Coordinates of C-alpha atoms in Angstrom, one line a residue:
X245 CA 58.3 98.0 120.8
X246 CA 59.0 99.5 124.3
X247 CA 59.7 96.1 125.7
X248 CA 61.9 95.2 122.5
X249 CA 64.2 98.6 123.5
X250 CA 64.3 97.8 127.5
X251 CA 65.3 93.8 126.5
X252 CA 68.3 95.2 124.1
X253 CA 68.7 97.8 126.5
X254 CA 69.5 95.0 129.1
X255 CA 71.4 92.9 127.3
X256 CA 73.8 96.0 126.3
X257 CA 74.4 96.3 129.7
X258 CA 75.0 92.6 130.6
X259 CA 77.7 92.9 127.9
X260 CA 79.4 96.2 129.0
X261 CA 79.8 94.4 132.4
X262 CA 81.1 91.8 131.0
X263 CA 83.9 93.8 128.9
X264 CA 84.4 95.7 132.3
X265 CA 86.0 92.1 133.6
X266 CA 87.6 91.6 130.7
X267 CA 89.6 95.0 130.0
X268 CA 90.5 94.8 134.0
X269 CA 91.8 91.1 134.1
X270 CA 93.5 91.5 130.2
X271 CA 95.3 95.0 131.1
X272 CA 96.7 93.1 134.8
X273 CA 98.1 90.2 133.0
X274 CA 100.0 92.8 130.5
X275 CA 103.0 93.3 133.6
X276 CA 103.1 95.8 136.5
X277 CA 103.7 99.2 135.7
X278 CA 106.5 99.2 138.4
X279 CA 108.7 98.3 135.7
X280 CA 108.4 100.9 133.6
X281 CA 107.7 103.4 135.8
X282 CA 110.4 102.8 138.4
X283 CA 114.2 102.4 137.9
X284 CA 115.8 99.5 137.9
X285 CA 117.4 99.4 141.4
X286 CA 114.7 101.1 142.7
X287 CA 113.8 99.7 147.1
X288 CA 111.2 97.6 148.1
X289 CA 110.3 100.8 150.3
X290 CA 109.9 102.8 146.8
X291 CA 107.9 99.8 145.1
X292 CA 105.4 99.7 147.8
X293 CA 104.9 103.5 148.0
X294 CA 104.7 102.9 143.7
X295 CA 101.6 100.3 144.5
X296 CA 100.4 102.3 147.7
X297 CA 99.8 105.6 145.6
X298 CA 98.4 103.6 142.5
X299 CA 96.1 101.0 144.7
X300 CA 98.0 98.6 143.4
X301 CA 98.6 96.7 147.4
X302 CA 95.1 96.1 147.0
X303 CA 93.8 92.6 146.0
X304 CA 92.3 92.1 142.9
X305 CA 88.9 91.9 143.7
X306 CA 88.8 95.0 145.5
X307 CA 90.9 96.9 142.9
X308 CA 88.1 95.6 140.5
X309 CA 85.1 97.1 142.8
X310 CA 87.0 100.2 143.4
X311 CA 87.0 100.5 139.3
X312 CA 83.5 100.0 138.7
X313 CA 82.1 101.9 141.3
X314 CA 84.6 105.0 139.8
X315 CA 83.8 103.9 136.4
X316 CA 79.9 103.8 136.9
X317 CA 80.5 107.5 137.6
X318 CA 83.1 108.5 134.6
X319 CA 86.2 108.6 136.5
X320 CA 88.4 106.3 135.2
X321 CA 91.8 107.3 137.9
X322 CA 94.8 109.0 137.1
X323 CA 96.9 108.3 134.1
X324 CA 100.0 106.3 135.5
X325 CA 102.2 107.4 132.7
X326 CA 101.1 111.2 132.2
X327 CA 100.7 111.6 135.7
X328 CA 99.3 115.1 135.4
X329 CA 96.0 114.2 133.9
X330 CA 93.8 112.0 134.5
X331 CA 92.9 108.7 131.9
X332 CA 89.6 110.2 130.9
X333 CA 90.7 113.4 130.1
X334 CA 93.6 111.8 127.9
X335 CA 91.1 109.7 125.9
X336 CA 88.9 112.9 125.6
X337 CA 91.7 115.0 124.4
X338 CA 93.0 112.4 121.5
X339 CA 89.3 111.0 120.4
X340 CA 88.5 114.4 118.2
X341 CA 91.1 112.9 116.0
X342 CA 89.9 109.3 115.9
X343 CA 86.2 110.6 115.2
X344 CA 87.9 112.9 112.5
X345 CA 89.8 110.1 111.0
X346 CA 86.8 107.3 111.3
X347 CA 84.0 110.0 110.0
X348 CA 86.3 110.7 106.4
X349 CA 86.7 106.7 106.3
X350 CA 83.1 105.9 106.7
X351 CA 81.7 109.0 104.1
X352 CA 84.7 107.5 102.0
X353 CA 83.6 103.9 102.4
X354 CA 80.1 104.9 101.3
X355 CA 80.7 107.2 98.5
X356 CA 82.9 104.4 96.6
X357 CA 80.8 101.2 97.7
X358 CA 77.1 101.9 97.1
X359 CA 77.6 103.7 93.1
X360 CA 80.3 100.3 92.7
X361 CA 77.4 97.9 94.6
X362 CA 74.8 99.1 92.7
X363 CA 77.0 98.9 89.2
X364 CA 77.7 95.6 89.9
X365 CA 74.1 94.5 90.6
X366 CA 72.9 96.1 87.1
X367 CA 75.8 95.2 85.2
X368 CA 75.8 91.2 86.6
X369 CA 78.0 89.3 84.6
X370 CA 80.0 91.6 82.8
X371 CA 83.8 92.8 83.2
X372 CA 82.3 95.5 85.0
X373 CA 81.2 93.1 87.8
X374 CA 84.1 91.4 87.5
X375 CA 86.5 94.2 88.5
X376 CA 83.7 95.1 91.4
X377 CA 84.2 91.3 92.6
X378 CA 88.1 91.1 92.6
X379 CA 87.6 94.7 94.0
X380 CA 85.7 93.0 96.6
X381 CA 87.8 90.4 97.7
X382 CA 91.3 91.9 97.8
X383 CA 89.8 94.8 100.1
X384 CA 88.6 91.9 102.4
X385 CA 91.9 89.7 102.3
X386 CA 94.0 92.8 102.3
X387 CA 95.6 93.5 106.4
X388 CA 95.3 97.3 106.8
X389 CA 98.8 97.2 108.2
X390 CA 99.8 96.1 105.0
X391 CA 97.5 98.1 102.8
X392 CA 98.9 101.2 105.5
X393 CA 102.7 100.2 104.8
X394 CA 102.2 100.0 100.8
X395 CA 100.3 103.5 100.7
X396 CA 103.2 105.1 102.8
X397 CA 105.7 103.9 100.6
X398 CA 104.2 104.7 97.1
X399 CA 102.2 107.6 97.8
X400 CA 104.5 109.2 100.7
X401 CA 107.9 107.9 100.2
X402 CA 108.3 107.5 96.1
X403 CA 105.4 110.4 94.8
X404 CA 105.4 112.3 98.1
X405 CA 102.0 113.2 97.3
X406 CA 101.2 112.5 101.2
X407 CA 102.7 113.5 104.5
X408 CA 104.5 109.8 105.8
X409 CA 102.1 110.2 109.1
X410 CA 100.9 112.7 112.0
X411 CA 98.3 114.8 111.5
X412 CA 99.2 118.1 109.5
X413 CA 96.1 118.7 107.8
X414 CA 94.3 117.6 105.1
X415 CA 96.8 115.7 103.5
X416 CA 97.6 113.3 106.2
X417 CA 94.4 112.6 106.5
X418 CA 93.8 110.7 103.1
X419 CA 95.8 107.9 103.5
X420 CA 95.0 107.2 107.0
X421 CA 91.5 107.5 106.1
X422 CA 91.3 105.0 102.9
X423 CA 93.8 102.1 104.8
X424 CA 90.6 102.2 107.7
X425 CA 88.1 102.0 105.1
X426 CA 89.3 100.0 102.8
X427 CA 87.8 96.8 104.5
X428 CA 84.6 98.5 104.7
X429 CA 84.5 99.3 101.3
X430 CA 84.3 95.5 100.2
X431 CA 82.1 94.2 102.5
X432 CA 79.1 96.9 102.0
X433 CA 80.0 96.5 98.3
X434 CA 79.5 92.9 98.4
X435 CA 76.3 92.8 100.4
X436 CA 74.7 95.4 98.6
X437 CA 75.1 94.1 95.3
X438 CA 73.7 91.0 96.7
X439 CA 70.7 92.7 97.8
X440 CA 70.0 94.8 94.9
X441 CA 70.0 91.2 93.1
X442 CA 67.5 89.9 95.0
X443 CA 65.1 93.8 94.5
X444 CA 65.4 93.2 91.1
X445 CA 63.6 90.0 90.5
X446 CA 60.6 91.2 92.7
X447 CA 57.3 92.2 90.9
X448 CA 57.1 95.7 91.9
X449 CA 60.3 96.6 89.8
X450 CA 59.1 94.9 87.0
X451 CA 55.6 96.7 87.3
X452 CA 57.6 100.2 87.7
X453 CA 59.7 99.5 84.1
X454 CA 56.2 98.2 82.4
X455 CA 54.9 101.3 83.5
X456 CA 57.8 103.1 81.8
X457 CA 59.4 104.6 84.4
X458 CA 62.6 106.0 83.8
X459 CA 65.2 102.6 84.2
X460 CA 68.1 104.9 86.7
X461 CA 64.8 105.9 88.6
X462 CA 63.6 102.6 89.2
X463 CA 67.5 101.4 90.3
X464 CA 67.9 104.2 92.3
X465 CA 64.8 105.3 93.8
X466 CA 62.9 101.8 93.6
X467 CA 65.6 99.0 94.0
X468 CA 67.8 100.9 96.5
X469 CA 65.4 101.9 98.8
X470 CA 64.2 98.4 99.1
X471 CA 67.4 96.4 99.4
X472 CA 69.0 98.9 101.8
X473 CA 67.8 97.5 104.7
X474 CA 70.7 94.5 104.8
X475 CA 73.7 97.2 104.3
X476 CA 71.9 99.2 106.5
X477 CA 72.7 96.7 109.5
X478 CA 76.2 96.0 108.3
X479 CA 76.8 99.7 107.8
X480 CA 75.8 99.6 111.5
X481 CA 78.3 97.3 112.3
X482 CA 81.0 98.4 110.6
X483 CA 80.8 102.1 111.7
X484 CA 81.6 100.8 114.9
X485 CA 84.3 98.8 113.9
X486 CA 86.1 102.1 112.1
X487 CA 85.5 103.7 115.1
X488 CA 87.0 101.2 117.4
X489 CA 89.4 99.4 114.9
X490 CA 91.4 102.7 114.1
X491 CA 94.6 101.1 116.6
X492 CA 96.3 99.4 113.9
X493 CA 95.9 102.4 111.3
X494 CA 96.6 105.2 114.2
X495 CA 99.9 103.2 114.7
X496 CA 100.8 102.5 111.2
X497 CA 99.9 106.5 110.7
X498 CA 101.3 107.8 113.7
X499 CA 97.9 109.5 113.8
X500 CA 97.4 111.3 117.8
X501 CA 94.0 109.5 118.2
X502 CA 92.6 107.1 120.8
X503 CA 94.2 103.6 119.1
X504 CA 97.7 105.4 119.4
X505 CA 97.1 106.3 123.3
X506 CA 95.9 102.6 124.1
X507 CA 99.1 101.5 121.8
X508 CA 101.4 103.7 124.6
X509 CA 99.5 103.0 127.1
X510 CA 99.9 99.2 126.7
X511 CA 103.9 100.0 126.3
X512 CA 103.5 101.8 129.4
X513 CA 101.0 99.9 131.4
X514 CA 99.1 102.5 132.0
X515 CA 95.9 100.3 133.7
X516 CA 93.6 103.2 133.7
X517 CA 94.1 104.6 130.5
X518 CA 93.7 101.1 128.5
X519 CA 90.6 100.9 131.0
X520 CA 89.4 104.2 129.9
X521 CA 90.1 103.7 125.9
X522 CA 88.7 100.2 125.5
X523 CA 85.1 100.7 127.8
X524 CA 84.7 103.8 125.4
X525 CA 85.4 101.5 122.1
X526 CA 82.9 99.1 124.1
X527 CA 80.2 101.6 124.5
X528 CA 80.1 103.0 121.4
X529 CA 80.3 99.8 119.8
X530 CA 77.4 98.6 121.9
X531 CA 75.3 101.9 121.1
X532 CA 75.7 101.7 117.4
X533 CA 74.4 98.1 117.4
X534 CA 71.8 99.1 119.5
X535 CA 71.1 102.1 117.4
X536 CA 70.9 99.4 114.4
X537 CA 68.6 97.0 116.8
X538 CA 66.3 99.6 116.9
X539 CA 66.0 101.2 113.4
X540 CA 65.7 97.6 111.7
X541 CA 62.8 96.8 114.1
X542 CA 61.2 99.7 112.9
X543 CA 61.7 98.8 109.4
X544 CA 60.8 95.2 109.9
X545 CA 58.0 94.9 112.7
X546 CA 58.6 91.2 112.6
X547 CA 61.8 91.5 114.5
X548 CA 59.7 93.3 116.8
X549 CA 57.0 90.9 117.0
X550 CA 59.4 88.0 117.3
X551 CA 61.0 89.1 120.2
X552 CA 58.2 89.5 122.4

């Protein structure tokens, strides 16, 4: 088991360095913050002075060096466009809200797809599964800038049940909320009624309802238990695509978490900010599915077994 951990271990951070290249090559080619940051007529004298204070005169190479060796340590530079503070502390100040707004998405997504999961397992073939199957599908074909848009303008615009966006308390968080987790929804739906199909065919269901125990006990206790172990490892998965994939919603929302800073950071070309945000999506990313690595080789000892 300990050299199944140090292998994943390694490969997570084979893969971090290789996002490192990535976020530093992809947030170059999106323009030089010169021009945003400077005016328009602005010298040649000023725009070397720009690059000079930034690092910027230096090649790429050694601008890439400089930004691993900082990054190694957790300093990320100084944000370009907020020059008063520093990228890290930015992306520590906004990513409250995004942990906020991804930890009421995900209990959401959980409390409405495993009771609607398991439904549709028991009740195969009948309208009930039906619903849970076109359920399914539109939550997987439906963009959550769309989905965001559509709840704005019912909910927020026509019923003004919900704030239009920002973050003024409970209420704005709702809509934000379902929009992120609305994907999420249908996909652990989907694969846990699929797995609660395949529990109850298995002998030792049958043997607990010959033995007359009670039939919600044996699909919750029995079935569950055993068929979790596949939405357990998408769960995995898609926690760490709430908590990374919240950009689109945050923008749609105008919600003051970590997708809206990289969004303005982008606009502003703020290198060490988008630097900062995405290597923090990366990790936790990374972590969750090495989290999930780990707990399913525990459940399994085959995957264990296998990989040594």
């Amino acid at each position: 088991m300990q050299r199944f951990i140090i292998i994943r271990l390694f490969y997570a951070l084979l893969v971090l360095f290789a996002v490192s290249i990535i976020v530093f090559i992809l947030a170059r080619a999106s323009g030089n913050p010169i021009d945003t940051m400077l005016p328009f007529d602005a010298t040649m004298s000023q725009q070397m002075a720009f690059e000079k204070l930034w690092g910027l005169d230096k090649s790429y190479p050694e601008q890439y060096f400089i930004f691993l060796v900082k990054a190694v340590q957790g300093d990320f530079g100084q944000s370009i466009k907020w020059a008063d503070s520093t990228a890290m502390g930015m992306v520590w100040q906004r990513f409250p809200n995004t942990l906020l707004l991804a930890g009421f998405a995900i209990v959401v997504s959980v409390l409405i797809a495993v009771p609607v999961g398991v439904l549709s397992a028991v009740k195969k073939d009948t309208p009930f599964d039906a619903i849970g199957k076109v359920f399914a599908l539109l939550g997987q074909a439906t963009p959550p800038f769309w989905l965001g848009i559509m709840l704005i303008w019912l909910f927020a615009v026509q019923l003004d049940w919900f704030p239009t966006g920002g973050k003024h308390g409970f209420r704005s968080l709702v809509l934000p909320a379902i929009t992120l987790g609305w994907f999420q929804v249908a996909a652990l739906m989907r694969i846990l009624r699929s797995a609660m199909l395949e529990v109850q065919d298995t002998e030792y269901v049958t043997l607990a309802r010959v033995k007359g125990i009670a039939e919600w006990k044996v699909i919750w206790k029995h079935c569950l238990r055993n068929a979790a172990i596949p939405p357990l490892t998408l769960f995995g998965i898609l926690a760490a695509q709430i908590m990374t994939g919240a950009i689109v919603t945050e923008s749609v929302f105008s919600w003051p978490g970590t997708g809206l800073l990289a969004v303005d950071a982008i606009r502003g070309r703020d290198y060490p900010v988008i630097q900062a945000v995405v290597v923090l999506f990366s990790v936790i990313y990374i972590l969750m599915n090495l989290a999930i690595d780990i707990l399913y080789a525990y459940l399994d000892p085959r995957i264990r077994y296998g990989n040594n």
